[in-house]
Amino acid sequence: MSIKTVSNVVNDHPHVRPEMRERVRAVIDRLDYRPNGIGRQLRQGRTGLVALALPNVTYPYYGELTSALVTAARARGLTLLVEQTDADLEREREVAAGFPVRMVDGLVFVPLTMGVEELALRRDRTPAVLIGEHGDGSGLDRVTIDSIDIGTTATQHLLDAGRRRIAFLGDKSAHRSPVVAQRAAGYRTALERSGIEVDPDLLWPVPEWERRHGFEGATELLRAHPDVDAIFAANDLIAFGAMRALRLLGRRVPDDVAVLGVDDVEGAQYSAPTLTSIALDRSEMADLALGLLADRLAGSDAPPRLLSVKGELVVRESTGG
Amino acid sequence: MSIKTVSNVVNDHPHVRPEMRERVRAVIDRLDYRPNGIGRQLRQGRTGLVALALPNVTYPYYGELTSALVTAARARGLTLLVEQTDADLEREREVAAGFPVRMVDGLVFVPLTMGVEELALRRDRTPAVLIGEHGDGSGLDRVTIDSIDIGTTATQHLLDAGRRRIAFLGDKSAHRSPVVAQRAAGYRTALERSGIEVDPDLLWPVPEWERRHGFEGATELLRAHPDVDAIFAANDLIAFGAMRALRLLGRRVPDDVAVLGVDDVEGAQYSAPTLTSIALDRSEMADLALGLLADRLAGSDAPPRLLSVKGELVVRESTGG
DNA sequence: AACCGTGATTGCAACGTTGGAAGGCAGTCA
DNA sequence: TGACTGCCTTCCAACGTTGCAATCACGGTT
């Protein structure tokens, strides 16, 4: 029998006599033949691979996002390939330039340090979707988070709980990151709306959004401003670090200082005290991102689209809930 | 100029006149030409892709392992492709059979429910490495963890802290998992060595090794056995869940009940109280696994190798450290 | 001037697959 | 019996690359 007939059987081509079909199947089974993906993909011009490039899978938020993307990709017959940038500019540039492999159909990208202007200059033509807070001008499809809204919601919740000296822990002076800018902007808005003057000293910077820096940041913050009665942490990891710091400083949470995070990471339900946070629907984000990508893979050349996901406040013990 | 000359330039072939090299480069740049990975890989018979199949990236332990593998793979010029099985037997079988894509050079596999006998029957010929505790007989290279040792170390530490009613939280009756068997065996050994009778009631089962089940398991455990003065949790997630349960039950950790986990997940340093755990070096494991795989990719047909990683006790607050 | 050697360039084939067209075969109809 | 039809199978080419062999240009040698 010919090679092509085997191909026809494998691909369920209509015109194959059942008898022949059986015969081929038998031989395939006997020889343990596996159709070679590379050959197939070379012929078809697509691989079914999608690259995901994000800072680091160990951060719970990114881990959960990765997991959601793997699942969403699977549902669409795609497979995810993971690359970590560690938020390093050079690595992000490599990704934008086409790294890791020249064989993916699309890219889901979570850049942290690279600016939109630079992204716009990307010459690689594989379709890409950005996830996160990035300004206009990249020319790419995006799934974004309404971080201003997150900032106001968070701050308002703390105000409603009667707090007045609310610090924002997680300012990043180093990167001119839009995420930070937005969350901080929301924080400002909420305070001003309540007629409370924004104390710039309470916008406290941390080098990275990790537990360790939340810990150190909170320690310094409370040394400098012992009257702080609430911490709005830029993400849950910072909040966890801050809560540990408060414990060591002998401040009770939420009695003395309320703490609130963002992301609603799995662990937020099990910390002591449990952490009030703003939940972001990772599955939804993953689904939206792959939807945008799928449209591009199908050949869409519509102008770049922007989909936004809202955060939802989940009240727990750390703010007195 | 010919296609082949372009190929020569791209691949830094020695005999190309500098002038020609420049000319080609210029054109490449102007046309934004990117060598097509699929064609190249078809020619060379390898893709540089390695599949990683594990239960779920959201579990901190697996997330950290994934991260380490991504990094280790990168260091070897390989790219990792991630697939989640959710510890589902059917999904694990698909992976063993060659899913997700027929185009990876190797597989790093963390099966939870599939038995070694079945793995031995795997017909797919792509080299595979197992990570985790699995018995002999799979015929595959393995990176394993000395879980018996972990069990004794953990239990001994609790004994040294003066505890006598030590429960093992994380027994899995459902799966006849070797991990559990080994950690439980170590637990038994340590108790017997100290002349303490093993109370089978204190081997407490949980359906999955997640925070939630640690919480529920500990709640039930302490209702049934209020005299328990220490919990050896099968992993950190269970321990976190257990600590929350203890808090709600009004038991102080470590004063009333000591808690100890396994994995030394990042969050163990920030829980309240911080969690004593047994650290497993993820980077080392990743490196060993990819080393084994690399040997196979290089053509080695040596008999299956077994590399073992030891756990290291890290004492923190939850056991009175 | 014919020859040689070296380095630079090109041509050919093959990797494994599949779309499309062509070929073969049996059964049907005139 | 010959033409036609419809189903099944086979053949050819192409996807983009690179190893190998062949070709070509050119300066140096005899």
XYZ file of C-alpha atoms (C1' of nucleotides) in Angstrom:
702
model
C 0.000 0.000 0.000
C 1.141 3.541 -0.573
C 2.266 6.106 1.947
C -0.574 8.324 0.901
C -3.112 5.672 1.744
C -1.714 5.512 5.238
C -2.013 9.269 5.415
C -5.617 8.971 4.266
C -6.387 6.480 6.981
C -4.691 8.513 9.664
C -6.595 11.610 8.617
C -9.928 9.868 8.243
C -10.149 10.592 4.579
C -13.635 9.629 3.337
C -12.800 7.350 0.412
C -11.015 4.448 2.005
C -12.437 0.993 1.923
C -13.147 -0.282 5.444
C -11.117 -3.351 4.761
C -8.094 -1.331 3.711
C -8.606 0.953 6.664
C -8.442 -1.995 8.992
C -5.400 -3.401 7.330
C -3.565 -0.115 7.664
C -4.567 0.293 11.252
C -3.279 -3.154 12.030
C 0.092 -2.431 10.533
C 0.282 0.935 12.264
C -0.341 -0.808 15.496
C 2.119 -3.560 14.831
C 4.915 -1.233 13.819
C 4.075 1.342 16.454
C 4.037 3.948 13.774
C 3.477 7.544 14.883
C 2.859 10.223 12.361
C 5.723 12.675 12.570
C 4.501 16.039 13.741
C 7.227 18.028 12.118
C 6.525 16.753 8.649
C 2.861 17.375 9.069
C 3.400 20.846 10.383
C 5.831 21.744 7.682
C 3.216 20.778 5.127
C 0.450 22.624 6.904
C 2.415 25.648 7.893
C 1.279 25.623 11.487
C 2.427 23.896 14.634
C -0.387 24.320 17.115
C 2.141 25.733 19.542
C 1.651 28.944 21.452
C 4.452 30.492 23.431
C 3.786 32.014 26.821
C 6.383 34.448 28.076
C 6.014 35.813 31.583
C 8.254 36.869 34.420
C 8.235 33.758 36.564
C 5.963 30.797 37.052
C 6.686 30.587 40.753
C 4.699 33.688 41.539
C 1.326 32.289 42.478
C -0.487 34.764 40.290
C 1.529 33.843 37.237
C 1.407 30.193 38.113
C -2.356 30.295 38.231
C -2.444 32.267 35.004
C -0.165 29.734 33.368
C -2.353 26.928 34.525
C -5.433 28.640 33.140
C -3.688 29.235 29.841
C -2.522 25.645 29.565
C -6.091 24.528 30.078
C -7.570 27.086 27.719
C -4.994 26.234 25.074
C -5.751 22.571 25.393
C -9.422 23.286 24.891
C -8.565 24.928 21.579
C -6.251 22.186 20.417
C -3.164 24.249 21.139
C -0.178 23.484 23.300
C 1.596 25.975 25.489
C 5.309 26.464 25.599
C 6.652 28.426 28.525
C 9.450 30.909 28.722
C 10.451 32.995 31.737
C 11.812 36.486 31.427
C 12.360 37.255 35.094
C 11.147 40.726 34.177
C 14.531 41.273 32.612
C 14.517 43.799 29.794
C 16.989 41.895 27.678
C 15.011 38.679 27.968
C 11.806 40.465 27.147
C 13.432 41.889 24.080
C 14.504 38.435 22.982
C 10.945 37.234 23.332
C 9.619 40.173 21.376
C 12.177 39.525 18.679
C 10.987 36.010 18.169
C 12.715 33.912 20.752
C 12.274 31.181 22.089
C 11.584 29.100 19.006
C 10.800 29.975 15.441
C 7.977 27.563 15.371
C 5.083 28.885 17.366
C 1.836 30.029 15.845
C 1.311 32.737 18.417
C 2.586 34.404 21.539
C 0.989 35.303 24.842
C 3.214 37.878 26.401
C 3.316 39.421 29.866
C 6.032 42.035 29.583
C 6.866 44.011 32.674
C 9.702 46.289 31.760
C 9.431 46.704 28.025
C 7.581 49.778 26.863
C 4.729 49.843 24.379
C 6.673 51.982 21.946
C 9.308 49.327 21.698
C 6.732 46.590 21.391
C 5.195 48.447 18.508
C 8.462 48.120 16.609
C 8.400 44.355 16.882
C 9.218 42.949 13.467
C 8.293 39.365 14.139
C 4.976 38.747 12.469
C 3.654 35.973 14.687
C 0.448 37.195 16.292
C 0.843 38.247 19.907
C -1.478 39.066 22.772
C -0.440 41.075 25.783
C -1.788 40.343 29.226
C -1.515 42.981 31.899
C -1.650 46.709 32.107
C -0.067 48.324 29.111
C -0.824 51.569 27.437
C -2.111 51.984 23.923
C 0.285 52.068 21.067
C 1.755 48.596 21.041
C -0.430 47.720 18.096
C -1.156 44.375 19.712
C -4.264 42.704 21.019
C -4.488 43.016 24.773
C -6.251 41.601 27.764
C -6.022 44.177 30.442
C -6.988 44.665 34.042
C -8.764 47.743 35.228
C -6.145 48.681 37.762
C -7.452 52.136 38.438
C -10.703 50.592 39.497
C -8.779 48.109 41.618
C -7.013 50.988 43.303
C -10.184 52.854 44.158
C -12.094 49.758 45.223
C -9.296 48.705 47.540
C -8.797 52.100 49.058
C -12.496 52.738 49.421
C -12.912 49.479 51.271
C -10.234 50.502 53.734
C -11.851 53.924 54.132
C -15.194 52.265 54.761
C -13.522 50.237 57.479
C -12.699 53.514 59.174
C -9.033 53.701 58.272
C -7.470 57.065 57.584
C -3.731 56.580 57.375
C -3.690 54.216 54.433
C -0.388 53.372 52.838
C 0.107 52.041 49.331
C 2.841 49.456 49.526
C 4.309 48.517 46.169
C 5.214 51.683 44.404
C 7.927 50.962 41.871
C 10.041 53.952 41.185
C 12.515 51.949 39.140
C 10.260 50.841 36.324
C 7.823 53.411 35.132
C 5.295 50.601 35.242
C 1.748 51.361 34.158
C 0.371 48.854 36.639
C 1.753 50.757 39.543
C 0.754 54.074 38.120
C -2.813 52.882 37.734
C -3.185 51.276 41.132
C -1.652 54.334 42.733
C -3.921 56.597 40.715
C -6.962 54.721 41.941
C -5.661 55.011 45.484
C -5.306 58.754 45.114
C -8.738 59.135 43.610
C -10.442 57.303 46.439
C -8.666 59.334 49.082
C -9.391 62.629 47.421
C -12.990 61.674 46.919
C -13.230 61.232 50.677
C -11.550 64.546 51.277
C -8.414 63.014 52.685
C -5.175 64.535 51.704
C -2.774 62.219 49.932
C 0.444 61.919 51.886
C 3.132 61.163 49.287
C 5.214 59.543 52.003
C 2.653 56.788 52.234
C 3.263 55.711 48.656
C 5.956 53.295 49.663
C 8.258 51.720 47.065
C 9.432 48.157 46.852
C 11.951 46.838 44.330
C 9.910 43.796 43.307
C 6.452 42.564 44.120
C 7.610 39.655 46.244
C 6.958 38.514 49.800
C 10.432 39.466 50.887
C 10.105 43.025 49.731
C 6.655 43.306 51.208
C 8.212 42.304 54.481
C 11.074 44.744 54.285
C 8.931 47.509 52.901
C 6.346 47.209 55.642
C 9.027 47.127 58.301
C 10.531 50.376 57.090
C 7.164 51.922 56.407
C 5.992 51.392 59.945
C 9.212 52.570 61.417
C 8.877 55.798 59.455
C 5.141 56.158 59.952
C 3.954 54.390 63.091
C 0.498 55.880 62.666
C -0.324 53.877 59.526
C -3.567 52.027 60.154
C -3.982 50.259 56.826
C -1.821 48.889 54.059
C -3.029 48.560 50.521
C -0.507 46.135 49.080
C 0.014 46.158 45.341
C -0.370 42.401 45.297
C -0.963 39.488 47.640
C 2.679 38.520 47.958
C 3.537 41.949 49.287
C 0.591 41.652 51.623
C 1.836 38.334 52.980
C 5.241 39.807 53.587
C 3.697 42.844 55.228
C 1.562 40.739 57.534
C 4.598 38.891 58.748
C 6.362 42.185 59.335
C 3.414 43.509 61.313
C 3.373 40.390 63.420
C 7.032 40.812 64.280
C 6.403 44.463 65.077
C 3.643 43.463 67.438
C 0.888 45.092 65.399
C -2.303 43.141 65.227
C -4.037 42.602 61.879
C -6.666 43.895 61.387
C -7.084 45.560 64.803
C -4.081 47.843 64.559
C -3.394 47.715 60.851
C -5.670 46.428 58.127
C -4.070 44.740 55.136
C -5.444 44.269 51.668
C -3.879 42.646 48.622
C -4.569 42.177 44.946
C -4.852 38.974 42.878
C -6.714 36.784 45.357
C -4.123 34.117 45.207
C -5.097 30.667 46.479
C -3.084 31.162 49.663
C -5.052 34.250 50.625
C -7.746 31.992 52.019
C -5.323 30.266 54.350
C -3.045 32.933 55.701
C -3.355 33.998 59.313
C -5.325 36.160 59.229
C -6.941 35.362 55.923
C -6.308 38.098 53.398
C -8.828 40.482 51.930
C -7.966 40.763 48.282
C -9.186 41.742 44.866
C -9.849 38.721 42.741
C -8.921 38.581 39.086
C -10.484 35.830 37.064
C -7.513 34.000 35.593
C -9.625 31.598 33.590
C -11.470 34.439 31.977
C -8.260 36.251 31.175
C -6.760 33.114 29.688
C -9.824 32.495 27.631
C -9.993 36.019 26.323
C -6.328 36.005 25.443
C -6.538 32.773 23.512
C -9.712 33.948 21.851
C -7.940 37.012 20.541
C -5.062 34.866 19.418
C -7.342 32.352 17.735
C -8.909 35.129 15.688
C -5.497 36.175 14.477
C -4.550 32.599 13.688
C -7.722 32.392 11.656
C -6.377 35.263 9.639
C -8.104 38.278 11.147
C -6.368 41.528 10.411
C -8.781 43.716 12.311
C -7.274 46.598 14.264
C -5.854 45.598 17.650
C -8.505 44.840 20.219
C -8.576 45.568 23.911
C -10.502 43.443 26.387
C -10.705 44.394 30.016
C -11.240 42.316 33.124
C -12.586 43.736 36.346
C -11.368 42.864 39.795
C -13.749 41.775 42.502
C -13.281 42.565 46.157
C -13.200 39.535 48.430
C -13.422 40.554 52.049
C -11.652 38.406 54.626
C -10.194 38.751 58.090
C -7.271 41.045 57.350
C -9.544 44.050 56.975
C -11.893 43.122 59.744
C -14.316 41.229 57.506
C 22.234 34.553 -4.879
C 21.144 31.050 -4.050
C 19.036 29.859 -1.156
C 21.885 27.741 -0.025
C 24.154 30.735 0.316
C 21.631 32.350 2.598
C 21.586 29.187 4.627
C 25.361 29.313 4.794
C 25.322 32.850 6.065
C 22.650 32.166 8.636
C 24.562 29.163 9.907
C 27.944 30.889 9.922
C 29.368 28.559 7.381
C 33.125 29.205 7.099
C 33.510 29.695 3.347
C 31.510 32.799 2.658
C 33.124 35.953 1.403
C 32.672 38.811 3.878
C 31.230 40.957 1.151
C 28.633 38.339 0.263
C 27.913 37.787 3.916
C 27.172 41.447 4.312
C 24.994 41.549 1.260
C 22.932 38.620 2.476
C 22.593 40.089 5.923
C 21.370 43.323 4.479
C 18.689 41.599 2.463
C 17.671 39.464 5.422
C 17.266 42.597 7.416
C 15.360 44.409 4.732
C 12.946 41.574 4.101
C 12.642 40.679 7.765
C 13.407 37.135 6.862
C 13.314 34.593 9.680
C 14.557 31.107 9.150
C 11.629 28.769 9.518
C 12.067 26.492 12.488
C 9.911 23.733 11.154
C 11.891 23.285 7.987
C 15.108 23.279 9.903
C 13.833 20.801 12.416
C 12.442 18.525 9.789
C 15.848 18.414 8.194
C 17.647 17.851 11.462
C 15.195 15.463 12.986
C 14.986 17.259 16.280
C 12.954 20.140 17.629
C 14.685 21.183 20.816
C 11.359 20.863 22.568
C 10.853 18.986 25.794
C 7.413 18.313 27.168
C 6.721 18.615 30.858
C 3.655 16.834 32.128
C 2.665 17.310 35.738
C -0.517 17.514 37.762
C -0.960 21.249 38.055
C 1.250 24.288 37.846
C -0.696 26.138 40.503
C 0.610 23.955 43.285
C 3.555 25.919 44.563
C 5.792 22.884 44.565
C 5.045 22.091 40.962
C 5.194 25.717 39.994
C 8.645 26.024 41.453
C 9.671 22.790 39.801
C 8.345 24.034 36.476
C 10.240 27.248 36.862
C 13.440 25.371 37.615
C 12.902 23.141 34.607
C 12.236 26.062 32.294
C 15.485 27.606 33.415
C 17.460 24.383 33.221
C 16.051 23.660 29.779
C 16.976 27.089 28.578
C 20.515 26.560 29.778
C 20.712 23.488 27.565
C 19.193 25.140 24.541
C 15.894 23.391 25.018
C 12.418 24.808 25.368
C 9.780 23.489 27.692
C 6.233 22.784 26.735
C 3.774 22.313 29.562
C 0.878 19.976 29.924
C -1.278 19.465 33.001
C -2.760 16.127 33.914
C -4.621 17.119 37.066
C -3.478 13.748 38.377
C -6.139 12.234 36.185
C -5.386 8.693 35.100
C -6.772 9.161 31.634
C -4.753 12.286 31.032
C -1.627 10.627 32.321
C -2.220 7.784 29.932
C -2.523 10.211 27.050
C 0.787 11.745 28.002
C 2.435 8.358 28.262
C 1.038 7.438 24.874
C 2.645 10.410 23.220
C 0.290 13.297 23.742
C 0.462 16.361 23.662
C 2.406 16.830 20.435
C 4.310 14.470 18.221
C 7.195 16.776 18.021
C 9.090 16.802 21.267
C 12.526 15.365 21.692
C 11.887 14.270 25.245
C 9.463 14.145 28.123
C 9.728 15.050 31.770
C 6.872 13.322 33.472
C 5.454 13.585 36.976
C 2.759 10.916 37.030
C 0.741 10.556 40.179
C -1.784 7.857 39.537
C -0.278 5.766 36.793
C 1.574 2.692 37.937
C 5.093 1.731 36.920
C 3.930 -1.469 35.300
C 1.786 0.520 32.936
C 4.543 3.010 32.288
C 6.810 0.151 31.326
C 4.424 -0.731 28.520
C 4.730 2.705 27.006
C 5.239 2.277 23.293
C 6.222 5.812 22.463
C 9.960 5.858 21.960
C 10.686 9.444 22.918
C 13.029 9.430 25.907
C 11.310 10.155 29.193
C 12.409 10.995 32.704
C 10.216 10.544 35.742
C 10.350 12.921 38.665
C 8.933 11.840 41.973
C 8.669 8.672 43.938
C 8.068 5.707 41.717
C 9.057 2.130 42.151
C 11.437 0.233 39.931
C 10.199 -1.394 36.820
C 9.132 1.507 34.672
C 12.275 1.094 32.611
C 12.692 4.867 32.609
C 15.293 7.226 33.963
C 14.185 8.725 37.240
C 14.910 11.540 39.613
C 13.541 10.507 42.912
C 13.166 11.851 46.401
C 14.149 9.855 49.404
C 10.745 9.964 51.007
C 11.429 7.354 53.625
C 14.217 9.522 54.888
C 11.920 12.502 54.796
C 9.416 10.607 56.879
C 11.924 9.651 59.559
C 13.595 13.053 59.641
C 10.292 14.803 60.051
C 8.990 12.476 62.706
C 12.268 12.431 64.578
C 12.286 16.201 64.693
C 8.848 16.201 66.257
C 9.904 13.543 68.726
C 12.954 15.584 69.631
C 10.632 18.489 70.313
C 8.987 16.325 72.924
C 5.857 15.392 71.003
C 4.351 11.988 71.474
C 0.963 11.977 69.791
C 2.164 12.681 66.276
C -0.294 12.368 63.431
C 0.592 11.854 59.792
C -1.806 13.965 57.777
C -1.907 13.096 54.118
C -2.435 9.403 53.855
C -4.013 8.598 50.526
C -5.996 5.442 50.642
C -7.442 6.028 47.203
C -4.266 5.887 45.169
C -1.772 3.316 46.284
C 0.777 6.056 45.898
C 4.397 5.215 46.599
C 5.038 8.714 47.932
C 2.586 8.245 50.700
C 3.716 4.744 51.444
C 7.281 5.941 51.798
C 6.603 8.987 53.942
C 4.344 6.895 56.147
C 6.962 4.171 56.354
C 9.539 6.684 57.520
C 7.056 7.956 60.069
C 6.529 4.447 61.417
C 10.225 3.728 61.561
C 11.001 6.828 63.575
C 8.228 6.121 66.063
C 9.200 2.492 66.528
C 12.823 3.430 66.929
C 11.764 5.613 69.834
C 9.704 2.822 71.297
C 6.424 4.551 70.620
C 3.592 2.443 69.418
C 2.182 3.437 66.045
C -1.480 4.310 66.374
C -2.991 3.513 62.962
C -5.754 6.028 63.689
C -3.201 8.800 63.476
C -2.437 8.011 59.845
C -5.094 10.360 58.616
C -6.188 10.314 54.963
C -6.910 13.256 52.711
C -8.263 13.015 49.181
C -5.745 15.396 47.635
C -2.693 17.191 48.909
C -4.266 20.627 48.872
C -4.787 23.347 51.448
C -8.495 22.700 51.580
C -8.084 19.063 52.414
C -5.419 19.815 54.955
C -7.933 22.092 56.607
C -10.741 19.581 56.591
C -8.497 16.697 57.494
C -7.014 18.479 60.492
C -10.438 19.548 61.680
C -11.691 15.988 61.682
C -8.456 14.622 63.022
C -8.551 16.849 66.068
C -12.178 16.200 66.686
C -11.443 12.470 66.721
C -8.170 12.736 68.593
C -7.995 15.857 70.726
C -4.759 14.667 72.276
C -2.725 15.024 69.097
C 0.248 17.259 69.847
C 1.945 17.299 66.461
C 1.026 17.013 62.830
C 3.412 15.751 60.214
C 1.766 16.991 57.045
C 2.589 15.179 53.835
C 3.294 18.499 52.165
C 3.279 22.198 52.909
C -0.143 22.861 51.464
C -1.710 20.380 53.837
C 0.252 22.011 56.622
C -1.096 25.455 55.744
C -4.613 24.127 55.738
C -4.004 22.366 59.022
C -2.640 25.488 60.673
C -5.726 27.403 59.729
C -7.875 24.625 61.133
C -5.930 24.660 64.369
C -6.347 28.388 64.644
C -10.106 28.092 64.277
C -10.120 25.301 66.840
C -8.276 27.550 69.262
C -5.143 25.405 69.318
C -1.928 27.334 69.364
C 0.905 26.390 67.017
C 3.423 25.266 68.124
C 2.484 25.432 71.828
C -0.457 23.041 71.646
C 0.212 21.364 68.350
C 3.407 21.427 66.325
C 3.114 21.370 62.543
C 5.638 20.287 59.983
C 5.370 20.139 56.217
C 7.336 18.908 53.242
C 8.609 20.785 50.171
C 9.670 24.035 51.798
C 7.534 26.061 49.525
C 8.304 29.778 49.288
C 5.276 30.648 51.389
C 6.509 28.554 54.309
C 8.743 31.452 55.327
C 5.818 33.829 55.573
C 2.982 31.912 57.124
C 1.937 32.698 60.655
C 3.614 30.937 62.279
C 6.347 30.222 59.782
C 6.378 26.593 58.804
C 9.028 24.042 59.584
C 9.468 22.006 56.449
C 11.708 19.668 54.563
C 13.334 21.399 51.653
C 13.754 19.716 48.317
C 16.158 21.344 45.929
C 14.062 21.979 42.838
C 16.932 23.351 40.811
C 18.956 20.268 41.485
C 16.088 18.014 40.566
C 15.480 19.938 37.361
C 19.119 19.801 36.476
C 19.410 16.104 37.123
C 16.287 15.377 35.127
C 17.449 17.319 32.114
C 20.883 15.797 32.422
C 19.397 12.327 32.180
C 17.297 13.428 29.263
C 20.228 15.046 27.508
C 22.150 11.797 27.694
C 19.292 10.003 26.011
C 19.011 12.678 23.373
C 22.695 12.195 22.728
C 21.892 8.606 21.969
C 22.690 6.829 25.211
C 21.032 3.465 25.549
C 22.447 2.662 28.946
C 20.096 0.902 31.357
C 17.687 3.245 33.143
C 19.343 5.361 35.783
C 18.071 6.454 39.148
C 19.196 9.662 40.828
C 18.047 10.543 44.295
C 17.646 13.862 46.031
C 17.669 14.238 49.774
C 15.414 16.502 51.742
C 16.790 18.948 54.258
C 15.025 19.927 57.431
C 14.407 23.640 57.832
C 13.272 24.457 61.325
C 10.928 27.402 61.808
C 8.312 28.564 64.269
C 5.648 25.935 63.729
C 7.634 23.319 65.613
C 8.931 25.660 68.255
C 12.163 26.503 66.391
C 49.505 28.715 -21.955
C 47.852 24.864 -19.671
C 47.266 23.209 -15.108
C 46.327 23.038 -10.254
C 44.555 24.224 -5.850
C 41.827 26.757 -2.958
C 38.016 29.091 -1.603
C 33.345 30.616 -2.752
C 29.013 29.463 -4.532
C 25.394 26.578 -6.295
C 22.570 22.317 -7.218
C 20.557 18.260 -5.689
C 18.335 15.469 -2.592
C 16.105 14.362 1.437
C 13.704 15.001 6.047
C 7.791 13.219 6.549
C 3.768 14.830 5.505
C -0.616 15.992 2.617
C -3.537 18.459 -1.308
C -4.712 17.706 -5.723
C -4.636 15.239 -9.871
C -4.208 11.182 -12.207
C -4.707 6.300 -12.493
C -7.001 1.806 -11.920
C -10.770 -1.099 -11.252
C -15.360 -2.914 -10.957
C -20.030 -2.345 -11.851
C -23.760 -0.212 -14.724
C -25.985 1.131 -18.695
C -26.812 1.487 -23.591
C -19.057 -5.102 -26.015
C -17.724 -0.479 -25.204
C -18.369 3.765 -22.832
C -19.331 5.755 -18.581
C -19.475 6.354 -13.656
C -17.990 6.233 -8.999
C -15.050 4.671 -5.680
C -10.559 3.710 -4.125
C -5.628 4.051 -4.581
C -1.413 5.922 -6.175
C 1.627 9.515 -7.948
C 3.578 14.001 -7.914
C 4.833 18.104 -5.914
C 5.611 21.121 -2.325
C 6.284 22.949 2.569
C 11.793 25.269 4.200
C 15.770 23.702 5.505
C 20.775 21.775 5.227
C 24.627 17.971 4.147
C 27.103 16.678 0.466
C 28.838 16.945 -3.965
C 29.586 19.468 -7.848
C 30.743 23.638 -10.065
C 32.910 27.950 -10.680
C 36.312 31.769 -10.363
C 40.755 33.107 -9.743
C 45.586 33.564 -8.529
C 49.753 30.933 -8.562
C 52.770 27.382 -10.564
C 55.179 24.844 -13.986
